[in-house]
Coordinates of C-alpha atoms in Angstrom, one line a residue:
M1057 CA 0.3 0.1 0.0
P1058 CA 1.1 3.7 -0.6
K1059 CA 2.5 5.6 2.3
L1060 CA 1.4 9.2 3.4
I1061 CA 4.2 11.6 4.3
I1062 CA 3.0 14.6 6.5
T1063 CA 5.8 17.5 6.6
N1064 CA 6.4 21.1 7.3
G1065 CA 6.3 22.5 4.3
D1066 CA 7.4 23.2 0.6
A1067 CA 10.8 23.0 1.1
A1068 CA 10.8 19.9 3.0
V1069 CA 9.0 18.3 0.5
G1070 CA 11.4 19.3 -2.2
R1071 CA 14.0 17.8 -0.2
I1072 CA 12.2 14.6 0.7
R1073 CA 11.5 14.0 -3.2
A1074 CA 14.9 14.9 -4.4
A1075 CA 16.1 12.2 -2.2
G1076 CA 14.2 9.5 -3.7
L1077 CA 11.4 8.5 -1.4
K1078 CA 8.3 7.5 -1.9
G1079 CA 5.3 8.2 -0.9
H1080 CA 2.6 11.1 -1.0
L1081 CA 3.6 14.2 0.7
V1082 CA 1.3 16.8 2.3
P1083 CA 2.9 19.8 3.6
W1084 CA 1.0 20.9 6.8
Q1085 CA 1.9 24.9 5.9
D1086 CA 0.7 26.8 8.4
M1087 CA 2.6 29.6 11.1
L1088 CA 0.7 28.3 14.4
H1089 CA 2.8 30.7 16.4
D1090 CA 0.9 33.5 15.3
G1091 CA -2.5 34.2 15.5
P1092 CA -5.8 32.7 16.9
V1093 CA -5.9 28.6 17.2
P1094 CA -9.3 27.5 18.8
A1095 CA -9.7 24.8 20.7
D1096 CA -12.3 23.0 18.6
P1097 CA -12.1 19.2 17.7
D1098 CA -12.9 19.9 14.2
L1099 CA -10.0 20.5 11.7
D1100 CA -12.0 22.1 9.4
R1101 CA -13.4 25.0 11.7
V1102 CA -9.6 25.3 13.0
S1103 CA -8.4 25.7 9.4
D1104 CA -11.3 28.3 8.9
V1105 CA -10.0 30.3 11.5
R1106 CA -6.8 29.7 10.7
A1107 CA -7.3 31.1 7.2
E1108 CA -9.4 34.4 8.3
F1109 CA -6.6 35.6 10.3
L1110 CA -3.5 34.6 7.4
A1111 CA -5.8 36.0 4.8
E1112 CA -6.2 39.4 6.6
A1113 CA -2.9 39.4 8.2
L1114 CA -0.6 38.9 5.0
G1115 CA -2.9 40.0 2.5
M1116 CA -4.0 37.1 0.9
E1117 CA -7.2 36.1 -0.9
L1118 CA -9.4 34.5 1.9
D1119 CA -11.0 31.7 -0.9
A1120 CA -7.5 30.9 -2.1
V1121 CA -6.1 30.2 1.7
R1122 CA -9.4 28.4 2.5
A1123 CA -9.1 26.2 -0.6
D1124 CA -5.1 25.4 0.5
F1125 CA -6.4 24.5 3.9
A1126 CA -9.3 21.8 2.7
H1127 CA -7.0 20.3 0.2
R1128 CA -4.6 19.5 2.9
D1129 CA -7.1 18.3 5.1
A1130 CA -8.7 16.2 2.9
Q1131 CA -5.6 14.7 2.7
I1132 CA -5.0 13.8 6.2
E1133 CA -8.7 12.9 6.6
V1134 CA -8.3 9.9 4.0
H1135 CA -5.2 8.5 6.0
G1136 CA -7.0 5.4 5.9
A1137 CA -6.1 4.8 2.4
Y1138 CA -2.2 4.5 3.2
G1139 CA -0.5 1.3 5.0
E1140 CA 1.7 3.9 6.7
V1141 CA 2.0 7.4 7.7
E1142 CA 5.3 9.2 8.7
L1143 CA 5.5 12.4 10.4
W1144 CA 8.7 14.3 9.5
F1145 CA 8.9 17.1 11.6
E1146 CA 11.9 19.4 13.1
H1147 CA 13.0 20.5 16.9
D1148 CA 11.8 24.4 16.0
L1149 CA 8.6 25.9 17.3
Y1150 CA 7.3 26.2 13.8
D1151 CA 7.5 22.4 13.4
Q1152 CA 6.5 21.4 17.0
L1153 CA 3.3 23.2 16.9
Q1154 CA 2.6 21.6 13.8
L1155 CA 3.5 18.4 15.1
I1156 CA 1.1 18.7 18.3
Q1157 CA -1.7 19.4 15.8
V1158 CA -1.0 16.4 13.6
L1159 CA -1.1 14.1 17.0
N1160 CA -4.0 15.5 18.5
Y1161 CA -5.7 14.6 15.3
F1162 CA -4.5 11.2 15.3
S1163 CA -5.7 10.8 19.2
D1164 CA -9.2 11.2 17.9
Q1165 CA -8.3 8.2 15.2
P1166 CA -9.3 5.2 16.6
D1167 CA -7.1 1.8 16.2
R1168 CA -4.8 3.4 13.5
M1169 CA -2.0 1.5 12.7
G1170 CA 1.5 2.2 10.9
L1171 CA 1.9 5.6 12.0
F1172 CA 5.8 6.8 12.3
L1173 CA 7.6 9.7 13.7
L1174 CA 10.8 11.1 12.2
Q1175 CA 12.3 13.9 14.7
A1176 CA 15.0 16.1 13.1
S1177 CA 17.4 18.2 15.1
H1178 CA 18.5 20.1 11.7
Y1179 CA 16.2 21.9 9.2
L1180 CA 14.5 19.5 6.7
G1181 CA 14.4 22.4 3.9
V1182 CA 18.4 22.4 3.7
M1183 CA 19.2 18.8 3.8
E1184 CA 20.9 16.8 1.5
A1185 CA 20.0 13.8 -0.1
D1186 CA 21.8 11.5 2.1
E1187 CA 20.9 13.1 5.3
V1188 CA 17.3 12.8 4.6
T1189 CA 18.0 9.1 3.7
A1190 CA 19.7 8.7 7.1
L1191 CA 16.8 10.5 8.8
A1192 CA 14.2 8.2 6.9
G1193 CA 16.0 5.1 8.3
A1194 CA 15.8 6.5 11.6
R1195 CA 12.2 6.6 11.6
T1196 CA 10.3 4.8 14.8
P1197 CA 6.7 3.9 15.6
L1198 CA 4.9 6.5 16.8
S1199 CA 3.7 5.5 20.6
Q1200 CA 0.7 6.1 22.4
V1201 CA 2.6 8.2 24.7
Q1202 CA 3.7 10.4 22.2
I1203 CA 0.0 10.8 20.9
E1204 CA -1.2 11.6 24.4
T1205 CA 1.3 13.8 25.1
G1206 CA 0.9 15.6 21.9
R1207 CA -2.7 15.7 22.4
Q1208 CA -2.1 17.6 26.0
A1209 CA 0.2 19.8 24.6
W1210 CA -2.4 20.8 22.1
E1211 CA -5.0 21.3 24.7
A1212 CA -2.7 23.5 26.9
F1213 CA -1.6 25.6 23.6
T1214 CA -5.3 26.0 22.7
A1215 CA -6.5 26.8 26.1
P1216 CA -8.1 30.2 26.8
T1217 CA -5.3 31.0 29.2
P1218 CA -1.6 30.3 29.3
T1219 CA -1.4 28.6 32.5
A1220 CA -1.5 25.1 31.5
L1221 CA 0.8 25.8 28.4
C1222 CA 3.4 27.3 31.2
A1223 CA 3.1 24.3 33.4
F1224 CA 3.1 21.9 30.3
A1225 CA 6.2 23.5 28.8
Q1226 CA 8.3 23.8 32.1
K1227 CA 8.1 19.7 32.2
R1228 CA 10.3 17.4 30.5
H1229 CA 8.9 15.1 28.1
E1230 CA 11.0 12.7 26.8
C1231 CA 9.0 11.0 24.4
L1232 CA 9.1 14.3 22.7
P1233 CA 12.0 15.8 23.6
Y1234 CA 11.9 19.1 21.5
L1235 CA 8.7 20.2 22.7
G1236 CA 9.2 21.9 26.0
P1237 CA 12.0 24.0 24.7
A1238 CA 9.8 25.2 21.8
L1239 CA 7.0 25.8 24.0
L1240 CA 9.0 27.8 26.3
R1241 CA 10.1 29.7 23.2
L1242 CA 6.3 30.4 22.6
L1243 CA 5.9 32.0 26.1
A1244 CA 8.7 34.2 25.4
E1245 CA 6.4 35.9 22.9
F1246 CA 4.1 36.9 25.7
P1247 CA 4.4 40.6 26.9
A1248 CA 7.1 41.0 29.5
P1249 CA 6.5 43.2 32.9
H1250 CA 7.4 46.5 32.6
S1251 CA 8.5 46.8 28.9
G1252 CA 5.6 44.9 27.4
L1253 CA 7.9 43.7 24.8
S1254 CA 8.0 40.2 23.6
L1255 CA 11.6 38.8 23.2
T1256 CA 11.5 39.1 19.3
E1257 CA 10.6 42.5 19.7
E1258 CA 13.0 43.4 22.3
R1259 CA 15.5 41.7 20.1
I1260 CA 14.5 44.0 17.5
L1261 CA 14.9 47.4 19.5
R1262 CA 18.1 46.3 20.4
Q1263 CA 19.4 45.8 16.9
L1264 CA 18.3 49.5 16.4
A1265 CA 19.7 50.9 19.5
D1266 CA 23.3 52.0 17.8
G1267 CA 21.4 53.1 14.8
P1268 CA 19.1 52.8 11.8
A1269 CA 19.5 49.5 9.7
K1270 CA 17.5 48.1 6.9
V1271 CA 14.7 45.5 7.5
A1272 CA 16.5 42.4 6.0
K1273 CA 19.9 42.9 8.1
V1274 CA 17.6 43.0 11.2
F1275 CA 15.8 40.3 10.4
G1276 CA 18.9 38.1 9.9
A1277 CA 20.6 39.2 12.9
V1278 CA 17.0 38.2 15.1
H1279 CA 16.8 35.1 13.2
S1280 CA 20.0 33.8 13.8
M1281 CA 19.6 34.7 17.7
D1282 CA 17.4 31.7 18.2
E1283 CA 19.2 28.0 18.4
A1284 CA 16.0 26.4 17.1
Q1285 CA 14.9 29.1 14.5
F1286 CA 11.8 29.0 13.8
L1287 CA 10.4 32.7 12.3
A1288 CA 10.2 33.3 8.8
D1289 CA 10.3 36.7 7.1
L1290 CA 6.8 37.4 6.8
P1291 CA 5.6 36.6 10.6
F1292 CA 8.9 38.8 11.4
F1293 CA 7.3 41.5 9.0
L1294 CA 4.2 41.1 11.1
R1295 CA 6.1 42.2 14.4
L1296 CA 7.8 45.0 12.7
D1297 CA 4.2 46.1 11.7
G1298 CA 2.9 46.0 15.6
L1299 CA 5.9 48.1 16.7
A1300 CA 5.9 50.6 13.6
F1301 CA 2.0 51.4 13.5
A1302 CA 1.4 51.2 17.1
H1303 CA -0.7 54.3 18.7
E1304 CA 3.1 55.3 19.9
P1305 CA 5.3 53.8 17.2
L1306 CA 8.5 52.0 18.8
I1307 CA 10.1 52.0 15.1
E1308 CA 10.1 54.3 12.2
G1309 CA 10.6 53.6 8.5
L1310 CA 8.4 51.1 7.4
P1311 CA 6.9 52.0 3.7
F1312 CA 3.5 49.9 4.6
R1313 CA 2.2 47.2 6.7
T1314 CA 2.9 43.6 5.6
G1315 CA -0.6 42.9 4.4
D1316 CA -1.5 46.2 2.8
C1317 CA -0.1 45.4 -0.9
G1318 CA -1.1 42.3 -0.9
P1319 CA 0.7 38.9 -0.3
L1320 CA 4.5 39.7 -0.2
G1321 CA 5.9 36.0 -0.4
F1322 CA 6.8 35.7 -4.3
T1323 CA 8.9 33.1 -6.7
P1324 CA 12.2 34.2 -7.3
G1325 CA 12.9 35.3 -10.4
D1326 CA 9.4 36.9 -10.7
N1327 CA 9.2 40.7 -11.4
G1328 CA 5.7 41.3 -10.5
A1329 CA 4.0 43.4 -8.0
A1330 CA 4.6 41.2 -5.4
E1331 CA 8.4 40.9 -5.6
A1332 CA 8.6 44.6 -5.8
S1333 CA 6.6 45.4 -2.8
Y1334 CA 8.7 42.6 -0.6
R1335 CA 12.0 44.4 -1.9
A1336 CA 10.5 47.5 -1.0
Y1337 CA 9.7 46.5 2.5
A1338 CA 13.0 44.4 3.1
G1339 CA 14.8 46.8 1.8
A1340 CA 13.4 50.0 4.1
E1341 CA 15.9 51.3 6.4
I1342 CA 14.0 51.5 9.9
A1343 CA 15.2 53.4 12.9
L1344 CA 14.6 53.3 16.9
T1345 CA 11.9 55.8 18.1
K1346 CA 12.0 57.5 21.6
A1347 CA 9.4 55.4 22.8
G1348 CA 11.6 52.4 21.6
A1349 CA 14.5 53.7 23.7
A1350 CA 12.1 54.1 26.7
A1351 CA 10.7 50.7 26.1
L1352 CA 14.3 49.1 25.9
A1353 CA 15.2 51.0 29.1
G1354 CA 11.8 50.0 31.1
R1355 CA 10.6 53.1 31.2
F1356 CA 7.4 52.7 28.3
D1357 CA 4.9 50.0 28.5
H1358 CA 4.2 48.7 24.9
A1359 CA 1.8 46.5 25.6
S1360 CA -0.2 48.7 27.9
E1361 CA 0.4 52.0 26.6
N1362 CA -0.1 51.0 22.9
Q1363 CA -3.2 48.3 23.6
V1364 CA -1.7 45.7 22.2
E1365 CA -4.0 43.1 20.7
R1366 CA -3.2 39.6 19.6
A1367 CA -3.6 35.9 20.1
I1368 CA -1.2 33.3 20.9
G1369 CA -2.9 29.8 20.6
G1370 CA -6.1 29.7 22.5
T1371 CA -4.9 32.8 24.3
R1372 CA -6.0 36.6 23.4
I1373 CA -4.0 39.3 24.5
A1374 CA -5.6 42.5 24.7
P1375 CA -6.4 45.5 27.2
G1376 CA -8.0 43.8 30.3
A1377 CA -6.6 40.4 29.3
M1378 CA -3.0 41.4 29.3
W1379 CA -1.3 38.1 30.5
R1380 CA 2.7 38.7 30.7
Y1381 CA 5.2 36.4 31.1
D1382 CA 8.6 36.8 32.8
R1383 CA 11.4 35.4 31.0
A1384 CA 14.1 35.6 33.7
T1385 CA 11.9 33.5 36.2
G1386 CA 9.7 31.7 34.1
A1387 CA 6.4 33.0 36.0
L1388 CA 3.0 34.1 34.3
T1389 CA 1.4 37.2 35.4
A1390 CA -2.5 36.7 34.9
P1391 CA -4.4 40.1 33.9
N1392 CA -5.3 42.4 37.1

């Protein structure tokens, strides 16, 4: 019988195909670390919420995004037609969130046999063919403990408050060794006490403390600070938007919001409007404002003063619901 291979995205699909491995490949394709993720047992309804968020945030056509999710979901729904299902995921936050969503899905599929997990400590999208082949040979049957751990992690991630997520992330999960560190990195994206900055936001401002710099350079510097790099260019741009277009801007110099000119992603070599917009954004020179310098010094509370609103998993961060996470102590602060 044929094999179903579920992995993180198109780059990984290309590398697996290039290595000559046989199977039907499905890229999971969702940056779950950004935007709302409801605690809904129905995969289609979760995908609808995700599609609405991504279309609005990134300037994409809603119907097209919905169609992509529907195509993806339909392929996992027919997993019973395959003799084996392999899950290929990396160590970083982007992949670990996708993995627990898939594990949560399979936790509700009775008596599913032939599930295998391939956990990579390196990035699938840049692997050489021999590395891909070696990883394929190291696959292990997916255990019930791994499935249940994934289900619990997904439940904590999609809960309306981050209390369970924090408790789960601070425990060691030997069956899924990359999951705890990844979720701790997610918690670091909650506003910090005093400054109201997430870890990524603080790193952005620190890169500008010595003077203006181009967006592409700041992205490269901040991206490299994570041992397990997870933040692609477009979600990074969304963070820049939040700093630049706030009521009291912390940075200045962006030409437009990420979603204002349609999708910024483009195929290399395409000379169309999407590529031009991307280059204009990535090439813009940005600088720290007085408010940004004050936030770095702990004298300006970005989350409070700018009434930050965003969602992380099932938690909504907003005025009156301003959850904070102290990266030094690992403690959550509930809204007043």
